[in-house]
Tab-separated table of C-alpha atoms in Angstrom:
chain	number	residue	atom	x	y	z
V	1	MET	CA	-23.231	-23.026	-15.628
V	2	GLN	CA	-20.186	-21.719	-13.836
V	3	SER	CA	-17.499	-24.154	-12.817
V	4	ASN	CA	-16.739	-24.868	-9.157
V	5	ARG	CA	-13.042	-24.141	-8.711
V	6	SER	CA	-10.891	-23.463	-5.715
V	7	GLY	CA	-9.001	-20.213	-5.329
V	8	ALA	CA	-5.270	-19.570	-5.405
V	9	GLN	CA	-2.808	-21.599	-3.350
V	10	PRO	CA	-2.502	-20.942	0.403
V	11	THR	CA	-0.476	-17.887	1.243
V	12	GLY	CA	-0.126	-18.254	5.031
V	13	ARG	CA	-0.739	-15.330	7.317
V	14	PRO	CA	-1.346	-12.040	5.533
V	15	SER	CA	1.122	-9.223	5.923
V	16	ARG	CA	-1.627	-7.082	7.371
V	17	HIS	CA	-4.381	-8.787	9.294
V	18	LEU	CA	-6.597	-8.022	12.263
V	19	SER	CA	-4.215	-5.445	13.704
V	20	GLY	CA	-5.505	-3.298	10.857
V	21	LEU	CA	-9.145	-3.658	11.885
V	22	LEU	CA	-11.186	-2.268	14.732
V	23	LEU	CA	-14.740	-3.532	14.984
V	24	VAL	CA	-16.888	-1.076	16.928
V	25	ALA	CA	-19.581	-2.959	18.804
V	26	LEU	CA	-23.218	-2.068	19.371
V	27	ALA	CA	-26.305	-3.569	20.949
V	28	VAL	CA	-27.986	-6.094	18.680
V	29	MET	CA	-30.527	-8.884	18.463
V	30	PRO	CA	-28.802	-11.733	16.581
V	31	ILE	CA	-30.442	-12.853	13.358
V	32	ALA	CA	-30.447	-16.514	14.332
V	33	GLY	CA	-33.960	-17.652	15.175
V	34	GLY	CA	-37.148	-15.598	15.186
V	35	SER	CA	-38.603	-14.179	12.000
V	36	ARG	CA	-37.343	-15.371	8.648
V	37	ALA	CA	-37.085	-11.781	7.450
V	38	VAL	CA	-37.826	-8.251	8.560
V	39	VAL	CA	-38.595	-5.762	5.796
V	40	ILE	CA	-38.226	-2.197	7.051
V	41	GLY	CA	-40.530	0.102	5.100
V	42	GLU	CA	-40.869	-0.717	1.407
V	43	GLU	CA	-39.664	-4.030	0.005
V	44	ASP	CA	-36.444	-3.154	-1.807
V	45	ARG	CA	-34.296	-6.294	-1.715
V	46	ARG	CA	-32.977	-7.032	-5.191
V	47	SER	CA	-30.948	-9.645	-7.005
V	48	ILE	CA	-27.761	-8.674	-8.845
V	49	ALA	CA	-29.714	-8.462	-12.119
V	50	GLU	CA	-32.489	-6.364	-10.570
V	51	HIS	CA	-29.981	-3.979	-8.986
V	52	ALA	CA	-28.129	-3.652	-12.294
V	53	ALA	CA	-31.367	-2.740	-14.054
V	54	LEU	CA	-32.200	-0.179	-11.364
V	55	THR	CA	-28.805	1.521	-11.632
V	56	ASN	CA	-28.547	1.152	-15.429
V	57	GLU	CA	-25.400	-0.961	-15.165
V	58	SER	CA	-24.323	-4.309	-16.520
V	59	VAL	CA	-24.806	-7.442	-14.445
V	60	THR	CA	-21.092	-8.096	-14.923
V	61	ALA	CA	-20.144	-4.774	-13.307
V	62	VAL	CA	-22.401	-5.291	-10.284
V	63	ARG	CA	-21.285	-8.902	-9.786
V	64	GLU	CA	-17.625	-7.845	-9.841
V	65	ARG	CA	-18.202	-4.946	-7.439
V	66	TYR	CA	-19.657	-7.175	-4.719
V	67	ALA	CA	-17.830	-10.433	-5.511
V	68	ALA	CA	-15.997	-10.317	-2.163
V	69	THR	CA	-19.274	-10.916	-0.295
V	70	GLY	CA	-19.709	-14.667	-0.153
V	71	GLN	CA	-21.835	-17.480	1.217
V	72	LEU	CA	-20.527	-19.231	4.345
V	73	ARG	CA	-21.701	-22.771	5.093
V	74	CYS	CA	-20.605	-25.651	7.289
V	75	ARG	CA	-19.925	-28.910	5.488
V	76	SER	CA	-21.301	-30.949	8.404
V	77	ASP	CA	-24.503	-28.947	8.777
V	78	GLU	CA	-27.432	-30.911	7.347
V	79	SER	CA	-29.922	-28.082	7.912
V	80	ASN	CA	-28.656	-26.099	4.895
V	81	ARG	CA	-28.182	-23.034	7.061
V	82	SER	CA	-26.094	-20.319	5.537
V	83	SER	CA	-24.642	-16.951	6.488
V	84	THR	CA	-22.525	-14.243	4.885
V	85	ALA	CA	-18.888	-13.129	5.128
V	86	ASN	CA	-16.842	-10.433	3.410
V	87	VAL	CA	-13.286	-10.730	2.087
V	88	THR	CA	-11.718	-7.684	3.745
V	89	LEU	CA	-8.334	-5.957	3.319
V	90	GLU	CA	-6.587	-9.135	2.116
V	91	GLN	CA	-7.707	-11.953	-0.178
V	92	ASN	CA	-7.581	-14.454	2.687
V	93	ILE	CA	-9.242	-12.471	5.508
V	94	ILE	CA	-12.980	-12.400	6.150
V	95	THR	CA	-15.180	-10.404	8.495
V	96	LEU	CA	-18.420	-11.956	9.713
V	97	ALA	CA	-20.873	-12.263	12.606
V	98	ALA	CA	-19.602	-14.243	15.621
V	99	HIS	CA	-22.881	-16.108	16.010
V	100	SER	CA	-22.223	-17.752	12.650
V	101	LEU	CA	-19.404	-19.672	14.371
V	102	THR	CA	-20.304	-19.787	18.073
V	103	ASP	CA	-23.489	-20.744	19.918
V	104	ILE	CA	-24.496	-17.664	21.903
V	105	GLU	CA	-26.172	-19.773	24.601
V	106	THR	CA	-23.352	-22.252	25.319
V	107	CYS	CA	-20.225	-20.482	24.015
V	108	GLU	CA	-19.423	-23.713	22.172
V	109	PRO	CA	-18.373	-23.783	18.527
V	110	LYS	CA	-21.406	-24.614	16.410
V	111	PHE	CA	-19.310	-27.186	14.592
V	112	GLU	CA	-15.968	-28.630	15.575
V	113	GLY	CA	-13.076	-27.522	13.433
V	114	GLY	CA	-12.966	-24.207	11.641
V	115	ASP	CA	-12.049	-26.049	8.473
V	116	GLN	CA	-15.635	-27.258	8.310
V	117	TYR	CA	-16.637	-23.750	7.252
V	118	VAL	CA	-16.480	-23.100	3.521
V	119	LEU	CA	-16.783	-19.668	1.956
V	120	THR	CA	-18.027	-19.565	-1.637
V	121	VAL	CA	-17.705	-16.483	-3.822
V	122	TYR	CA	-19.300	-16.032	-7.224
V	123	THR	CA	-17.349	-14.006	-9.782
V	124	ASN	CA	-17.567	-13.311	-13.488
V	125	GLU	CA	-14.822	-15.907	-13.974
V	126	GLY	CA	-16.472	-18.685	-11.991
V	127	THR	CA	-17.195	-20.024	-8.517
V	128	PHE	CA	-14.388	-20.251	-5.958
V	129	THR	CA	-14.179	-21.713	-2.458
V	130	SER	CA	-11.913	-21.515	0.565
V	131	ARG	CA	-12.111	-22.910	4.098
V	132	ILE	CA	-11.638	-21.075	7.380
V	133	ALA	CA	-8.144	-21.957	8.613
V	134	GLU	CA	-8.139	-19.915	11.819
V	135	VAL	CA	-10.418	-17.546	13.711
V	136	LEU	CA	-8.220	-14.509	14.228
V	137	GLN	CA	-10.421	-12.693	16.701
V	138	THR	CA	-13.979	-12.644	17.976
V	139	GLY	CA	-15.972	-10.255	20.111
V	140	PHE	CA	-17.358	-13.099	22.238
V	141	ALA	CA	-15.539	-13.645	25.551
V	142	CYS	CA	-16.251	-17.036	27.131
V	143	ASP	CA	-15.480	-18.592	30.509
V	144	GLY	CA	-16.302	-22.233	30.000
V	145	SER	CA	-19.882	-22.354	28.754
V	146	GLU	CA	-20.675	-18.827	29.904
V	147	LEU	CA	-20.488	-15.740	27.755
V	148	THR	CA	-18.878	-13.161	30.046
V	149	ASN	CA	-19.443	-10.040	27.981
V	150	ASP	CA	-22.600	-8.583	26.489
V	151	ARG	CA	-23.523	-10.828	23.580
V	152	ASN	CA	-25.477	-7.940	22.092
V	153	ALA	CA	-22.324	-5.850	21.899
V	154	SER	CA	-19.798	-8.439	20.767
V	155	ASP	CA	-21.295	-10.305	17.816
V	156	TRP	CA	-18.382	-9.961	15.388
V	157	ALA	CA	-15.463	-12.053	14.223
V	158	ALA	CA	-12.596	-12.091	11.748
V	159	ALA	CA	-10.957	-15.189	10.313
V	160	ILE	CA	-8.173	-16.230	7.978
V	161	LEU	CA	-8.872	-18.521	5.029
V	162	ASP	CA	-6.720	-21.466	4.010
V	163	ARG	CA	-6.208	-19.957	0.567
V	164	SER	CA	-6.622	-16.582	-1.054
V	165	LEU	CA	-9.697	-15.982	-3.178
V	166	PRO	CA	-9.470	-14.287	-6.597
V	167	VAL	CA	-11.622	-11.305	-5.674
V	168	ALA	CA	-10.794	-7.704	-4.889
V	169	PRO	CA	-10.984	-7.480	-1.062
V	170	TYR	CA	-13.049	-4.656	0.309
V	171	ALA	CA	-11.204	-1.632	1.581
V	172	VAL	CA	-12.586	0.023	4.694
V	173	ALA	CA	-13.132	3.677	5.406
V	174	GLU	CA	-10.265	5.352	7.259
V	175	SER	CA	-12.900	5.823	9.936
V	176	SER	CA	-16.440	4.581	9.412
V	177	VAL	CA	-17.462	6.736	12.352
V	178	GLU	CA	-16.029	9.910	10.860
V	179	TYR	CA	-17.334	9.014	7.415
V	180	LEU	CA	-20.904	8.620	8.601
V	181	VAL	CA	-20.847	11.644	10.873
V	182	GLY	CA	-18.875	14.020	8.692
V	183	VAL	CA	-19.824	12.965	5.185
V	184	LEU	CA	-23.203	11.305	5.166
V	185	LEU	CA	-25.272	12.374	8.144
V	186	PRO	CA	-27.203	15.637	7.838
V	187	GLN	CA	-26.310	18.339	10.314
V	188	ASP	CA	-28.357	20.814	12.391
V	189	GLY	CA	-30.925	18.346	13.650
V	190	GLU	CA	-32.238	17.215	10.258
V	191	THR	CA	-33.682	13.740	9.892
V	192	MET	CA	-30.827	11.310	9.475
V	193	ARG	CA	-30.838	9.461	6.157
V	194	ALA	CA	-27.365	8.295	5.267
V	195	PRO	CA	-27.591	6.338	1.984
V	196	VAL	CA	-25.793	2.983	2.043
V	197	ILE	CA	-25.831	-0.368	0.248
V	198	SER	CA	-26.505	-3.564	2.191
V	199	VAL	CA	-25.252	-6.790	0.560
V	200	ALA	CA	-25.846	-10.360	1.769
V	201	ALA	CA	-25.151	-13.801	0.354
V	202	GLY	CA	-28.900	-14.280	0.367
V	203	HIS	CA	-32.136	-13.840	2.284
V	204	GLY	CA	-33.642	-17.165	3.324
V	205	ASP	CA	-37.231	-16.218	2.517
V	206	ILE	CA	-36.339	-15.245	-1.069
V	207	HIS	CA	-33.536	-17.600	-2.028
V	208	ASN	CA	-33.880	-21.181	-0.890
V	209	THR	CA	-31.222	-22.709	-3.114
V	210	VAL	CA	-27.960	-23.547	-1.364
V	211	GLY	CA	-24.869	-23.776	-3.528
V	212	SER	CA	-25.777	-21.130	-6.085
V	213	SER	CA	-25.328	-17.382	-6.221
V	214	THR	CA	-28.162	-15.913	-4.143
V	215	LYS	CA	-26.765	-12.455	-3.467
V	216	THR	CA	-29.234	-9.823	-2.300
V	217	ILE	CA	-28.580	-6.085	-2.619
V	218	THR	CA	-30.565	-3.432	-0.767
V	219	THR	CA	-30.349	0.327	-1.132
V	220	CYS	CA	-31.187	1.741	2.286
V	221	ASN	CA	-30.201	4.291	4.924
V	222	VAL	CA	-28.386	4.579	8.232
V	223	ARG	CA	-31.049	6.276	10.338
V	224	ASP	CA	-29.645	6.566	13.853
V	225	PHE	CA	-26.059	6.952	14.940
V	226	ARG	CA	-25.119	7.534	18.569
V	227	ASN	CA	-22.086	7.394	20.800
V	228	GLN	CA	-22.865	6.316	24.337
V	229	ASN	CA	-19.741	5.910	26.466
V	230	GLY	CA	-17.715	4.848	23.468
V	231	THR	CA	-20.255	2.388	22.077
V	232	TYR	CA	-21.613	3.307	18.663
V	233	PHE	CA	-25.204	2.363	17.870
V	234	VAL	CA	-25.961	2.188	14.163
V	235	LYS	CA	-29.576	1.587	13.220
V	236	SER	CA	-30.806	1.330	9.655
V	237	ASP	CA	-33.901	0.780	7.551
V	238	CYS	CA	-32.079	-2.010	5.683
V	239	ASP	CA	-34.001	-5.273	5.323
V	240	VAL	CA	-32.545	-8.172	7.329
V	241	ALA	CA	-33.214	-11.904	7.095
V	242	ALA	CA	-31.916	-15.384	7.759
V	243	TRP	CA	-28.706	-15.877	5.735
V	244	SER	CA	-27.823	-12.161	5.914
V	245	SER	CA	-25.811	-12.425	9.154
V	246	GLY	CA	-22.361	-11.022	8.393
V	247	GLY	CA	-23.506	-9.135	5.303
V	248	GLY	CA	-21.704	-5.938	4.362
V	249	LEU	CA	-22.838	-2.331	4.733
V	250	PHE	CA	-21.171	-0.210	2.042
V	251	THR	CA	-20.754	3.277	0.711
V	252	ILE	CA	-22.587	3.923	-2.560
V	253	ASP	CA	-19.576	4.023	-4.866
V	254	ASN	CA	-18.262	2.157	-7.888
V	255	THR	CA	-15.462	1.058	-5.551
V	256	PRO	CA	-17.418	0.666	-2.318
V	257	LEU	CA	-15.878	0.957	1.130
V	258	LEU	CA	-16.963	-1.528	3.772
V	259	LEU	CA	-18.551	0.430	6.626
V	260	GLY	CA	-20.055	-2.299	8.750
V	261	ILE	CA	-21.360	-5.828	9.240
V	262	THR	CA	-25.021	-6.789	9.531
V	263	VAL	CA	-25.679	-8.686	12.734
V	264	GLY	CA	-29.354	-8.378	13.670
V	265	TRP	CA	-32.674	-6.614	13.873
V	266	GLN	CA	-35.190	-5.288	16.354
V	267	ILE	CA	-38.966	-5.606	16.056
V	268	PRO	CA	-41.812	-4.865	18.511
V	269	GLU	CA	-42.260	-7.449	21.262
V	270	ASP	CA	-45.787	-8.377	20.188
V	271	LEU	CA	-44.470	-9.434	16.770
V	272	LYS	CA	-41.903	-11.847	18.222
V	273	LYS	CA	-44.455	-14.228	19.722
V	274	GLY	CA	-45.983	-17.409	18.325
V	275	ASP	CA	-46.448	-17.772	14.605
V	276	LEU	CA	-45.853	-14.058	14.049
V	277	GLY	CA	-42.235	-14.586	15.009
V	278	ARG	CA	-41.747	-16.987	12.082
V	279	GLN	CA	-43.187	-14.826	9.324
V	280	VAL	CA	-41.709	-12.340	6.927
V	281	LEU	CA	-42.630	-9.123	8.702
V	282	GLN	CA	-42.950	-5.740	7.017
V	283	VAL	CA	-42.835	-2.856	9.468
V	284	PRO	CA	-42.134	0.877	9.221
V	285	TYR	CA	-38.802	2.094	10.541
V	286	ASP	CA	-38.956	3.085	14.184
V	287	SER	CA	-35.854	4.164	16.094
V	288	ALA	CA	-37.133	2.399	19.212
V	289	ASP	CA	-38.809	-0.723	17.862
V	290	ALA	CA	-38.026	-1.583	14.228
V	291	TYR	CA	-34.600	-1.390	12.636
V	292	GLY	CA	-31.555	-3.292	11.424
V	293	PHE	CA	-28.317	-3.316	13.440
V	294	HIS	CA	-24.764	-3.084	12.125
V	295	ILE	CA	-21.316	-3.233	13.697
V	296	LEU	CA	-18.908	-0.674	12.254
V	297	VAL	CA	-15.561	-1.767	10.848
V	298	ASP	CA	-12.761	0.760	11.144
V	299	LYS	CA	-9.236	0.733	9.765
V	300	ILE	CA	-6.697	1.987	12.316
């Protein structure tokens, strides 16, 4: 059993923080509530060990590669809810979904005090934790209890931790937009299938143990990529579930680049009602009705 140790000592503000990040927003249905999981197409969510077997790698190599994706929980939350965050650019900066911190209906913090939020990462050397010290920036704009901008286009946040974590922070593509358009996406009207890796701290319907490594890795595709008046819409056939809010979307490399953050899904209206809305749903990808949503993260 791995030991539960804290990370390195606090380092204060990083030398390069949110001024080095641009989060490109898109329309999205937040993961909170609704179905427990949406499987787009074939079931392909895998544990670290299963992914290692698929790619003919060691578990150690895969765990190290994605160690900077961790499990975010609130110490005062008795419901055992969990979400995901990614250590990005610096060892004490994380990117995540805004609805993990803020109630989208009331604009109130879900829990008072950012220091209630604890990020846990699981490495080959052990288990390490750090608390959120400060929310650096969020896409949500609030006037009192009212969200004044489109919640579906602003569900992102970045925060600074109270201490650095001993993981290699994810680098980001010089431009996720240019990378997807110029490198991955087929040209000349071909069907878009841009291979990516989706990583989350866990999927609630698969992993129900809080406080242990429950990382889920999915090999999937960006399927739709559009620019409408400066807003980029990225749809995928990646599986999405409770706990995967804030998960990372990566290039398929031994040293992956962080392309985006998982923030929601879309399913047909008739599947959102009654008991159907609480099930694990498996649906084929449909650019209008069934897909995962991701916010792009760009280095500027």
